[in-house]
């Protein structure tokens, strides 16, 4: 840990507390039993750790019924994406691979070494036979779902690979933007929902509301596209739709010029506005998940996404570097998002209010952003009212509040936040005091051991009194030895 990190967490005690709480006291709902796993399956989980740090942890805590299917689903789509992303593979070779990948994943022993040497997930495809071996062991119903989604995504990627205008000019309209996000993320939401329902760990009604699962995927993908604007620009990729950025600048490159920083922020705020339209539907989707590990798996990325939106909103740094939420903030979000829907709603409320506070009256979309934030808060209020309906009725008719209700009245959100901050402050003080006490006791023990082993503290004290703090030169050391040497007893 760097000095800057120490200073940061000293000033953000709540985040430090969350890191310790997550690392020390977090108990997974389910744990993998690696001893019962085949070598090929352990290899697959090894690639899961390498290819996705953010998703690997939550996937490995899933219910045993879904653990392997979801892990393999992720690796299969990652392999497909690795082929699609690699510009060193010629189109005549790439297109059939993308369109036939749903059949390839059942070919025993299949792997692929045609990626460029710099492709980061190349090794996954080089050893893809491990994924194929384990995929063939999965229940037929799960295999059918995964193959169907892989086929749809592969065909969508192939269509975009053949689209010369998209490759040269990027996404044109917001309709094209939504379609692109559907292929790379919305289909993932569909596949996961079908797996959840098939395993009887989610409400079947989710299948009757495809717009909810679509919003889950699009909310994540659009957030990533906004955050990664500089990285994609450096890689000569454009995912921000021209329909949006052309309202603010003539050329896409102008967004990155220092003299256009205010204009660029207005453009990014419109992108955030577009993403916010999915927020309330994400919360409604989470209400349909029955099992805790499945809820955690779906809720954590959504909470990370709303926090990231708050971070990138009107943040000029996104046009200069890739910005991310801090590790402490991420742990805090994971702690709050692995309990129940009410707490996830509170996470959304907190970050939506941050966006609302950062909203600028000079922004052309100021009013629309305010309405979008209000829409999310209104939805949360409709699910978890902050006021007791009986209190509202009493206020309207002018009746005094009963004494017993004053005692039992729950705290408001502001009071809860203040109480949490106060608790976190004292928790941090207690932890620091415990650390300092431990260090003091260890130091005392070391001094006692040193004394028993013959350490000459009188020599050290006398030398310090003479002002000799630093290491002496050899002549001074020899003189000190002669002065304090008592010879043999």
Coordinates of C-alpha atoms in Angstrom, one line a residue:
X1 CA 0.0 0.0 0.0
X2 CA 1.3 3.4 -1.0
X3 CA 1.5 6.5 1.3
X4 CA -1.3 8.1 -0.8
X5 CA -3.5 5.1 0.0
X6 CA -2.8 5.4 3.7
X7 CA -3.7 9.1 3.7
X8 CA -6.9 8.4 1.6
X9 CA -8.2 5.7 3.9
X10 CA -7.3 7.8 7.0
X11 CA -9.6 10.5 5.6
X12 CA -12.3 7.9 4.5
X13 CA -12.7 5.8 7.6
X14 CA -16.0 4.3 6.3
X15 CA -14.3 2.8 3.3
X16 CA -11.4 1.4 5.4
X17 CA -14.0 -0.2 7.7
X18 CA -15.7 -1.7 4.6
X19 CA -12.5 -3.3 3.3
X20 CA -11.8 -4.9 6.7
X21 CA -15.4 -6.0 7.0
X22 CA -15.5 -7.6 3.6
X23 CA -12.1 -9.2 3.8
X24 CA -12.4 -10.5 7.4
X25 CA -16.1 -11.1 8.1
X26 CA -17.7 -11.8 4.7
X27 CA -19.1 -15.4 4.7
X28 CA -20.0 -16.7 1.2
X29 CA -23.5 -18.0 0.9
X30 CA -22.1 -21.1 -0.9
X31 CA -18.5 -22.3 -1.2
X32 CA -16.8 -24.3 -4.0
X33 CA -15.6 -27.8 -3.1
X34 CA -12.4 -27.9 -5.1
X35 CA -11.5 -31.4 -3.9
X36 CA -14.5 -32.9 -5.8
X37 CA -13.7 -31.0 -9.0
X38 CA -12.0 -32.6 -12.1
X39 CA -8.8 -31.1 -13.3
X40 CA -10.5 -29.6 -16.3
X41 CA -13.1 -27.8 -14.2
X42 CA -10.4 -26.4 -11.9
X43 CA -8.6 -25.2 -15.0
X44 CA -11.8 -23.4 -16.1
X45 CA -12.1 -21.7 -12.7
X46 CA -8.5 -20.7 -13.1
X47 CA -9.3 -18.9 -16.4
X48 CA -12.3 -17.4 -14.7
X49 CA -10.0 -15.7 -12.2
X50 CA -7.7 -14.5 -15.0
X51 CA -10.3 -13.1 -17.3
X52 CA -12.6 -11.4 -14.8
X53 CA -11.6 -10.3 -11.3
X54 CA -15.0 -8.5 -10.8
X55 CA -17.3 -11.4 -11.8
X56 CA -15.1 -14.3 -10.6
X57 CA -15.8 -13.9 -6.9
X58 CA -19.6 -13.6 -7.1
X59 CA -19.8 -16.5 -9.6
X60 CA -17.9 -18.8 -7.3
X61 CA -20.3 -18.0 -4.5
X62 CA -23.4 -19.1 -6.6
X63 CA -25.8 -21.9 -5.6
X64 CA -24.2 -25.3 -6.6
X65 CA -27.0 -25.8 -9.1
X66 CA -25.8 -22.8 -11.1
X67 CA -22.1 -22.5 -10.2
X68 CA -20.7 -24.5 -13.2
X69 CA -23.3 -23.5 -15.8
X70 CA -22.9 -19.8 -15.2
X71 CA -19.0 -20.1 -15.0
X72 CA -18.9 -21.9 -18.3
X73 CA -21.5 -19.5 -19.8
X74 CA -19.2 -16.6 -18.9
X75 CA -16.1 -18.3 -20.4
X76 CA -17.8 -19.3 -23.6
X77 CA -19.0 -15.7 -24.2
X78 CA -15.5 -14.5 -23.2
X79 CA -14.0 -16.8 -25.8
X80 CA -16.5 -15.5 -28.4
X81 CA -15.7 -11.9 -27.5
X82 CA -11.9 -12.6 -27.7
X83 CA -12.3 -13.7 -31.4
X84 CA -14.6 -10.7 -32.2
X85 CA -12.2 -8.2 -30.6
X86 CA -9.0 -9.4 -32.3
X87 CA -8.4 -7.2 -35.3
X88 CA -5.5 -9.5 -36.4
X89 CA -8.0 -12.2 -37.5
X90 CA -9.1 -11.7 -41.1
X91 CA -12.8 -11.2 -41.6
X92 CA -13.2 -14.3 -43.9
X93 CA -11.8 -16.4 -41.0
X94 CA -13.5 -14.5 -38.2
X95 CA -17.1 -14.5 -39.5
X96 CA -17.6 -18.3 -39.7
X97 CA -16.1 -18.7 -36.3
X98 CA -18.5 -16.2 -34.8
X99 CA -21.6 -17.7 -36.5
X100 CA -20.7 -21.3 -35.7
X101 CA -19.4 -20.8 -32.2
X102 CA -22.6 -22.3 -30.7
X103 CA -21.8 -25.6 -32.4
X104 CA -18.1 -25.4 -31.9
X105 CA -18.4 -25.4 -28.1
X106 CA -19.6 -29.1 -28.3
X107 CA -16.8 -30.3 -30.5
X108 CA -14.6 -32.5 -28.3
X109 CA -11.0 -31.3 -28.0
X110 CA -11.6 -28.0 -29.9
X111 CA -9.3 -25.1 -29.3
X112 CA -8.0 -22.1 -31.2
X113 CA -4.5 -20.6 -31.5
X114 CA -5.2 -18.1 -34.2
X115 CA -5.4 -15.0 -32.0
X116 CA -2.6 -12.4 -32.1
X117 CA 0.2 -12.8 -29.5
X118 CA -0.9 -9.6 -27.7
X119 CA -4.6 -10.6 -27.2
X120 CA -5.0 -10.7 -23.4
X121 CA -7.3 -13.7 -23.3
X122 CA -5.5 -15.7 -26.0
X123 CA -4.7 -18.6 -23.5
X124 CA -8.4 -19.2 -22.8
X125 CA -8.9 -20.2 -26.5
X126 CA -5.6 -22.1 -26.7
X127 CA -6.9 -24.3 -23.9
X128 CA -10.5 -24.1 -24.7
X129 CA -10.8 -27.9 -24.8
X130 CA -11.2 -27.8 -21.0
X131 CA -14.3 -25.6 -21.4
X132 CA -15.7 -27.9 -24.0
X133 CA -15.1 -31.0 -21.8
X134 CA -17.0 -29.5 -18.9
X135 CA -19.7 -28.0 -21.1
X136 CA -20.6 -31.4 -22.4
X137 CA -21.3 -32.5 -18.8
X138 CA -23.8 -29.8 -18.0
X139 CA -27.5 -30.6 -17.9
X140 CA -29.1 -30.6 -21.4
X141 CA -31.6 -27.8 -20.5
X142 CA -28.7 -25.5 -19.4
X143 CA -26.7 -26.4 -22.6
X144 CA -29.7 -25.5 -24.8
X145 CA -30.0 -22.0 -23.2
X146 CA -26.2 -21.3 -23.4
X147 CA -26.0 -22.5 -27.0
X148 CA -29.1 -20.4 -28.0
X149 CA -27.6 -17.2 -26.5
X150 CA -24.2 -17.9 -28.0
X151 CA -25.8 -18.3 -31.4
X152 CA -27.6 -15.0 -31.2
X153 CA -24.6 -13.2 -29.9
X154 CA -22.3 -14.7 -32.5
X155 CA -24.5 -13.7 -35.4
X156 CA -24.9 -10.2 -34.0
X157 CA -21.1 -9.9 -33.7
X158 CA -20.6 -11.2 -37.2
X159 CA -23.1 -8.6 -38.5
X160 CA -21.2 -5.8 -36.9
X161 CA -17.9 -7.2 -38.1
X162 CA -19.3 -7.0 -41.6
X163 CA -20.7 -3.5 -41.1
X164 CA -18.0 -1.3 -42.7
X165 CA -19.7 2.0 -41.6
X166 CA -19.7 0.8 -38.0
X167 CA -16.1 -0.2 -38.1
X168 CA -15.0 3.1 -39.5
X169 CA -17.4 5.6 -38.0
X170 CA -18.7 3.9 -34.9
X171 CA -22.3 3.8 -33.7
X172 CA -24.6 6.2 -35.5
X173 CA -28.0 6.5 -33.7
X174 CA -29.2 5.7 -30.2
X175 CA -31.3 2.9 -31.8
X176 CA -28.1 1.4 -33.1
X177 CA -26.5 2.0 -29.7
X178 CA -29.2 0.0 -27.9
X179 CA -29.0 -2.8 -30.5
X180 CA -25.2 -3.1 -30.1
X181 CA -25.6 -3.2 -26.3
X182 CA -28.3 -5.8 -26.7
X183 CA -26.0 -8.1 -28.6
X184 CA -23.1 -7.7 -26.2
X185 CA -25.0 -7.4 -22.9
X186 CA -28.7 -7.7 -23.2
X187 CA -28.5 -11.2 -24.5
X188 CA -26.4 -12.1 -21.4
X189 CA -29.2 -10.9 -19.2
X190 CA -31.7 -13.0 -21.2
X191 CA -29.5 -16.1 -20.8
X192 CA -28.9 -15.6 -17.1
X193 CA -32.6 -15.1 -16.5
X194 CA -33.5 -18.3 -18.3
X195 CA -30.8 -20.1 -16.2
X196 CA -32.2 -18.6 -13.0
X197 CA -35.8 -19.6 -13.8
X198 CA -34.8 -23.1 -15.1
X199 CA -33.0 -23.8 -11.8
X200 CA -36.1 -22.5 -9.9
X201 CA -34.1 -19.8 -8.1
X202 CA -36.0 -16.9 -9.7
X203 CA -39.6 -15.9 -10.3
X204 CA -40.8 -17.3 -13.7
X205 CA -42.7 -14.0 -14.2
X206 CA -39.3 -12.5 -15.2
X207 CA -39.5 -14.3 -18.5
X208 CA -42.7 -12.5 -19.2
X209 CA -41.0 -9.1 -18.8
X210 CA -38.0 -9.3 -21.2
X211 CA -37.5 -5.5 -21.0
X212 CA -36.4 -6.0 -17.4
X213 CA -33.6 -8.5 -18.2
X214 CA -32.7 -6.2 -21.2
X215 CA -32.3 -3.3 -18.9
X216 CA -30.0 -5.3 -16.6
X217 CA -27.6 -5.8 -19.4
X218 CA -27.9 -2.4 -21.0
X219 CA -27.4 -0.6 -17.7
X220 CA -24.0 -2.3 -17.2
X221 CA -22.8 -2.0 -20.8
X222 CA -23.7 1.6 -21.2
X223 CA -22.0 2.5 -17.9
X224 CA -18.8 0.7 -19.1
X225 CA -19.0 2.5 -22.5
X226 CA -19.2 5.9 -20.7
X227 CA -16.4 5.1 -18.3
X228 CA -14.0 3.7 -21.0
X229 CA -14.3 6.6 -23.5
X230 CA -10.6 7.4 -23.4
X231 CA -9.4 3.8 -23.6
X232 CA -11.7 3.1 -26.5
X233 CA -10.7 6.3 -28.3
X234 CA -7.0 5.4 -28.0
X235 CA -7.9 2.0 -29.5
X236 CA -9.7 3.8 -32.4
X237 CA -13.1 2.5 -31.3
X238 CA -16.3 4.7 -31.0
X239 CA -19.3 3.5 -29.1
X240 CA -20.8 6.8 -28.1
X241 CA -23.6 7.3 -30.7
X242 CA -23.2 10.1 -33.2
X243 CA -26.8 11.1 -32.6
X244 CA -25.7 12.3 -29.1
X245 CA -22.1 13.6 -29.5
X246 CA -22.9 15.5 -32.8
X247 CA -25.2 17.8 -30.7
X248 CA -22.2 19.1 -28.9
X249 CA -19.2 18.9 -31.3
X250 CA -18.6 18.6 -35.0
X251 CA -16.0 15.9 -34.8
X252 CA -15.7 13.1 -32.2
X253 CA -12.1 14.0 -31.5
X254 CA -13.1 17.5 -30.4
X255 CA -14.4 16.0 -27.1
X256 CA -10.8 15.4 -26.0
X257 CA -9.6 19.0 -26.6
X258 CA -9.0 21.0 -23.4
X259 CA -10.8 24.0 -24.8
X260 CA -14.0 21.9 -25.1
X261 CA -14.0 20.5 -21.6
X262 CA -17.4 22.1 -20.7
X263 CA -19.0 20.9 -23.9
X264 CA -17.5 17.4 -23.4
X265 CA -19.0 17.2 -19.9
X266 CA -22.4 18.2 -21.3
X267 CA -22.1 15.4 -23.8
X268 CA -21.1 12.9 -21.2
X269 CA -24.1 13.9 -19.0
X270 CA -26.4 13.1 -21.9
X271 CA -24.8 9.7 -22.1
X272 CA -25.4 9.2 -18.4
X273 CA -29.0 10.4 -18.9
X274 CA -29.4 7.7 -21.5
X275 CA -28.1 5.0 -19.1
X276 CA -30.2 6.2 -16.1
X277 CA -33.4 5.3 -18.1
X278 CA -32.7 1.6 -17.1
X279 CA -32.0 2.1 -13.4
X280 CA -35.5 1.6 -12.0
X281 CA -36.1 -1.5 -14.1
X282 CA -33.0 -3.0 -12.8
X283 CA -34.3 -2.7 -9.2
X284 CA -37.6 -4.2 -10.3
X285 CA -35.8 -7.2 -11.8
X286 CA -33.8 -7.8 -8.6
X287 CA -37.2 -8.1 -6.7
X288 CA -37.8 -11.3 -8.8
X289 CA -34.7 -13.2 -7.5
X290 CA -35.5 -15.8 -4.8
X291 CA -32.2 -17.2 -3.7
X292 CA -29.6 -15.1 -1.8
X293 CA -26.5 -16.0 -3.9
X294 CA -28.3 -15.3 -7.1
X295 CA -29.5 -12.0 -5.7
X296 CA -25.9 -11.1 -4.8
X297 CA -24.6 -12.1 -8.2
X298 CA -27.1 -9.8 -9.9
X299 CA -27.1 -6.9 -7.4
X300 CA -23.4 -6.3 -7.0
X301 CA -22.7 -5.3 -10.6
X302 CA -25.8 -3.1 -10.7
X303 CA -24.7 -1.2 -7.5
X304 CA -21.2 -0.9 -8.9
X305 CA -22.7 0.6 -12.1
X306 CA -24.8 3.3 -10.4
X307 CA -21.8 4.2 -8.3
X308 CA -19.6 4.4 -11.5
X309 CA -22.3 6.6 -13.1
X310 CA -22.1 9.0 -10.2
X311 CA -18.3 9.0 -10.5
X312 CA -18.2 9.8 -14.2
X313 CA -21.1 12.2 -14.3
X314 CA -19.7 15.7 -15.2
X315 CA -16.2 14.4 -14.5
X316 CA -13.6 15.8 -17.0
X317 CA -11.1 13.1 -16.0
X318 CA -12.9 10.5 -18.2
X319 CA -11.6 12.3 -21.3
X320 CA -8.0 12.0 -20.0
X321 CA -7.8 8.7 -18.2
X322 CA -9.7 5.6 -17.2
X323 CA -11.5 6.3 -13.9
X324 CA -12.7 3.7 -11.4
X325 CA -14.3 3.7 -8.0
X326 CA -11.9 3.1 -5.1
X327 CA -11.3 -0.4 -3.6
X328 CA -12.8 0.8 -0.3
X329 CA -15.9 2.1 -2.1
X330 CA -16.2 -1.2 -4.0
X331 CA -16.0 -3.2 -0.7
X332 CA -18.6 -0.9 0.9
X333 CA -20.9 -1.4 -2.1
X334 CA -20.5 -5.2 -1.9
X335 CA -21.3 -5.2 1.8
X336 CA -24.4 -3.2 1.3
X337 CA -25.5 -5.1 -1.9
X338 CA -25.3 -8.7 -0.5
X339 CA -28.2 -8.4 2.1
X340 CA -31.6 -7.4 0.7
X341 CA -33.3 -5.3 -1.9
X342 CA -34.0 -2.5 0.6
X343 CA -30.3 -1.9 1.1
X344 CA -29.6 -2.0 -2.7
X345 CA -32.3 0.6 -3.1
X346 CA -30.6 2.7 -0.6
X347 CA -27.3 2.4 -2.6
X348 CA -29.2 3.5 -5.7
X349 CA -30.8 6.4 -3.8
X350 CA -27.4 7.6 -2.5
X351 CA -25.7 7.7 -5.8
X352 CA -28.7 9.1 -7.7
X353 CA -28.7 12.0 -5.2
X354 CA -24.9 12.5 -5.9
X355 CA -25.7 12.8 -9.6
X356 CA -28.5 15.2 -8.8
X357 CA -26.2 17.4 -6.7
X358 CA -23.6 17.5 -9.4
X359 CA -26.1 18.4 -12.1
X360 CA -25.4 21.8 -13.6
X361 CA -28.1 24.4 -14.5
X362 CA -25.8 25.3 -17.5
X363 CA -26.2 21.7 -18.8
X364 CA -28.7 21.6 -21.8
X365 CA -30.1 18.4 -20.2
X366 CA -30.3 19.8 -16.7
X367 CA -34.1 19.4 -16.4
X368 CA -34.2 15.9 -18.0
X369 CA -31.4 14.6 -15.7
X370 CA -33.3 16.0 -12.7
X371 CA -36.5 14.2 -13.8
X372 CA -34.5 10.9 -14.4
X373 CA -33.1 11.1 -10.9
X374 CA -36.5 11.9 -9.5
X375 CA -38.0 8.9 -11.4
X376 CA -35.5 6.5 -9.7
X377 CA -36.2 8.0 -6.2
X378 CA -40.0 7.9 -6.9
X379 CA -39.8 4.2 -7.7
X380 CA -37.8 3.4 -4.5
X381 CA -40.2 5.5 -2.5
X382 CA -43.1 3.5 -4.0
X383 CA -41.5 0.2 -2.9
X384 CA -40.0 1.3 0.5
X385 CA -41.8 4.5 1.7
X386 CA -39.6 6.7 3.9
X387 CA -42.7 7.9 5.8
X388 CA -45.3 5.9 7.6
X389 CA -48.7 6.4 5.8
X390 CA -50.4 6.7 9.1
X391 CA -48.2 9.7 9.9
X392 CA -49.1 11.4 6.7
X393 CA -52.8 11.0 7.4
X394 CA -52.4 12.4 10.9
X395 CA -50.5 15.4 9.5
X396 CA -53.3 16.1 7.0
X397 CA -56.1 16.0 9.6
X398 CA -54.0 17.8 12.2
X399 CA -53.9 15.1 14.8
X400 CA -50.9 15.0 17.2
X401 CA -48.6 12.1 17.0
X402 CA -49.1 9.4 19.7
X403 CA -46.2 9.3 22.3
X404 CA -45.6 5.6 21.7
X405 CA -45.2 6.1 18.0
X406 CA -42.5 8.7 18.6
X407 CA -40.5 6.0 20.5
X408 CA -41.0 3.4 17.8
X409 CA -40.7 5.7 14.8
X410 CA -37.9 4.5 12.5
X411 CA -35.0 6.8 11.6
X412 CA -35.0 8.7 8.4
X413 CA -32.4 8.0 5.7
X414 CA -30.4 11.1 6.7
X415 CA -30.4 10.0 10.4
X416 CA -29.4 6.5 9.4
X417 CA -26.5 7.8 7.3
X418 CA -25.4 10.0 10.2
X419 CA -25.6 7.1 12.6
X420 CA -23.6 4.9 10.2
X421 CA -20.9 7.5 9.8
X422 CA -20.7 8.0 13.6
X423 CA -20.5 4.2 14.1
X424 CA -17.8 3.9 11.4
X425 CA -15.8 6.6 13.0
X426 CA -15.7 4.9 16.4
X427 CA -15.1 1.5 14.8
X428 CA -12.0 3.0 13.1
X429 CA -10.8 4.6 16.3
X430 CA -11.2 1.3 18.1
X431 CA -9.3 -0.6 15.4
X432 CA -6.5 2.0 15.4
X433 CA -6.3 1.8 19.1
X434 CA -6.1 -2.0 19.0
X435 CA -3.3 -1.9 16.4
X436 CA -1.3 0.6 18.4
X437 CA -1.7 -1.4 21.6
X438 CA -0.6 -4.5 19.8
X439 CA 2.4 -2.8 18.4
X440 CA 3.3 -1.4 21.8
X441 CA 3.0 -4.8 23.5
X442 CA 5.1 -6.5 20.7
X443 CA 7.8 -3.7 21.1
X444 CA 7.9 -4.2 24.9
X445 CA 8.3 -8.0 24.4
X446 CA 11.1 -7.5 21.9
X447 CA 12.9 -5.2 24.3
X448 CA 12.6 -7.7 27.2
X449 CA 13.9 -10.5 24.9
X450 CA 16.8 -8.3 23.8
X451 CA 17.7 -7.5 27.4
X452 CA 17.7 -11.2 28.4
X453 CA 19.9 -12.0 25.4
X454 CA 22.5 -9.5 26.7
X455 CA 21.7 -6.3 24.9
X456 CA 23.5 -3.2 26.4
X457 CA 20.8 -0.6 26.7
X458 CA 23.1 1.5 28.9
X459 CA 25.5 1.9 26.0
X460 CA 22.7 2.9 23.7
X461 CA 21.3 5.4 26.2
X462 CA 24.7 7.0 26.9
X463 CA 25.4 7.3 23.1
X464 CA 22.0 9.0 22.6
X465 CA 22.8 11.5 25.4
X466 CA 26.0 12.4 23.6
X467 CA 23.9 13.2 20.6
X468 CA 24.9 10.2 18.5
X469 CA 21.7 9.2 16.8
X470 CA 23.0 7.8 13.5
X471 CA 25.2 4.8 12.8
X472 CA 28.8 5.7 14.0
X473 CA 31.9 5.3 11.8
X474 CA 34.2 2.4 12.6
X475 CA 36.6 4.5 14.7
X476 CA 33.8 5.8 16.9
X477 CA 32.4 2.3 17.3
X478 CA 35.9 1.0 18.4
X479 CA 36.2 3.8 20.9
X480 CA 32.7 3.0 22.4
X481 CA 33.7 -0.7 22.7
X482 CA 36.9 0.2 24.6
X483 CA 35.0 2.6 26.9
X484 CA 32.3 0.2 27.9
X485 CA 34.3 -3.1 27.8
X486 CA 34.7 -4.5 31.4
X487 CA 36.8 -7.4 30.3
X488 CA 36.3 -10.9 31.6
X489 CA 34.6 -11.4 35.0

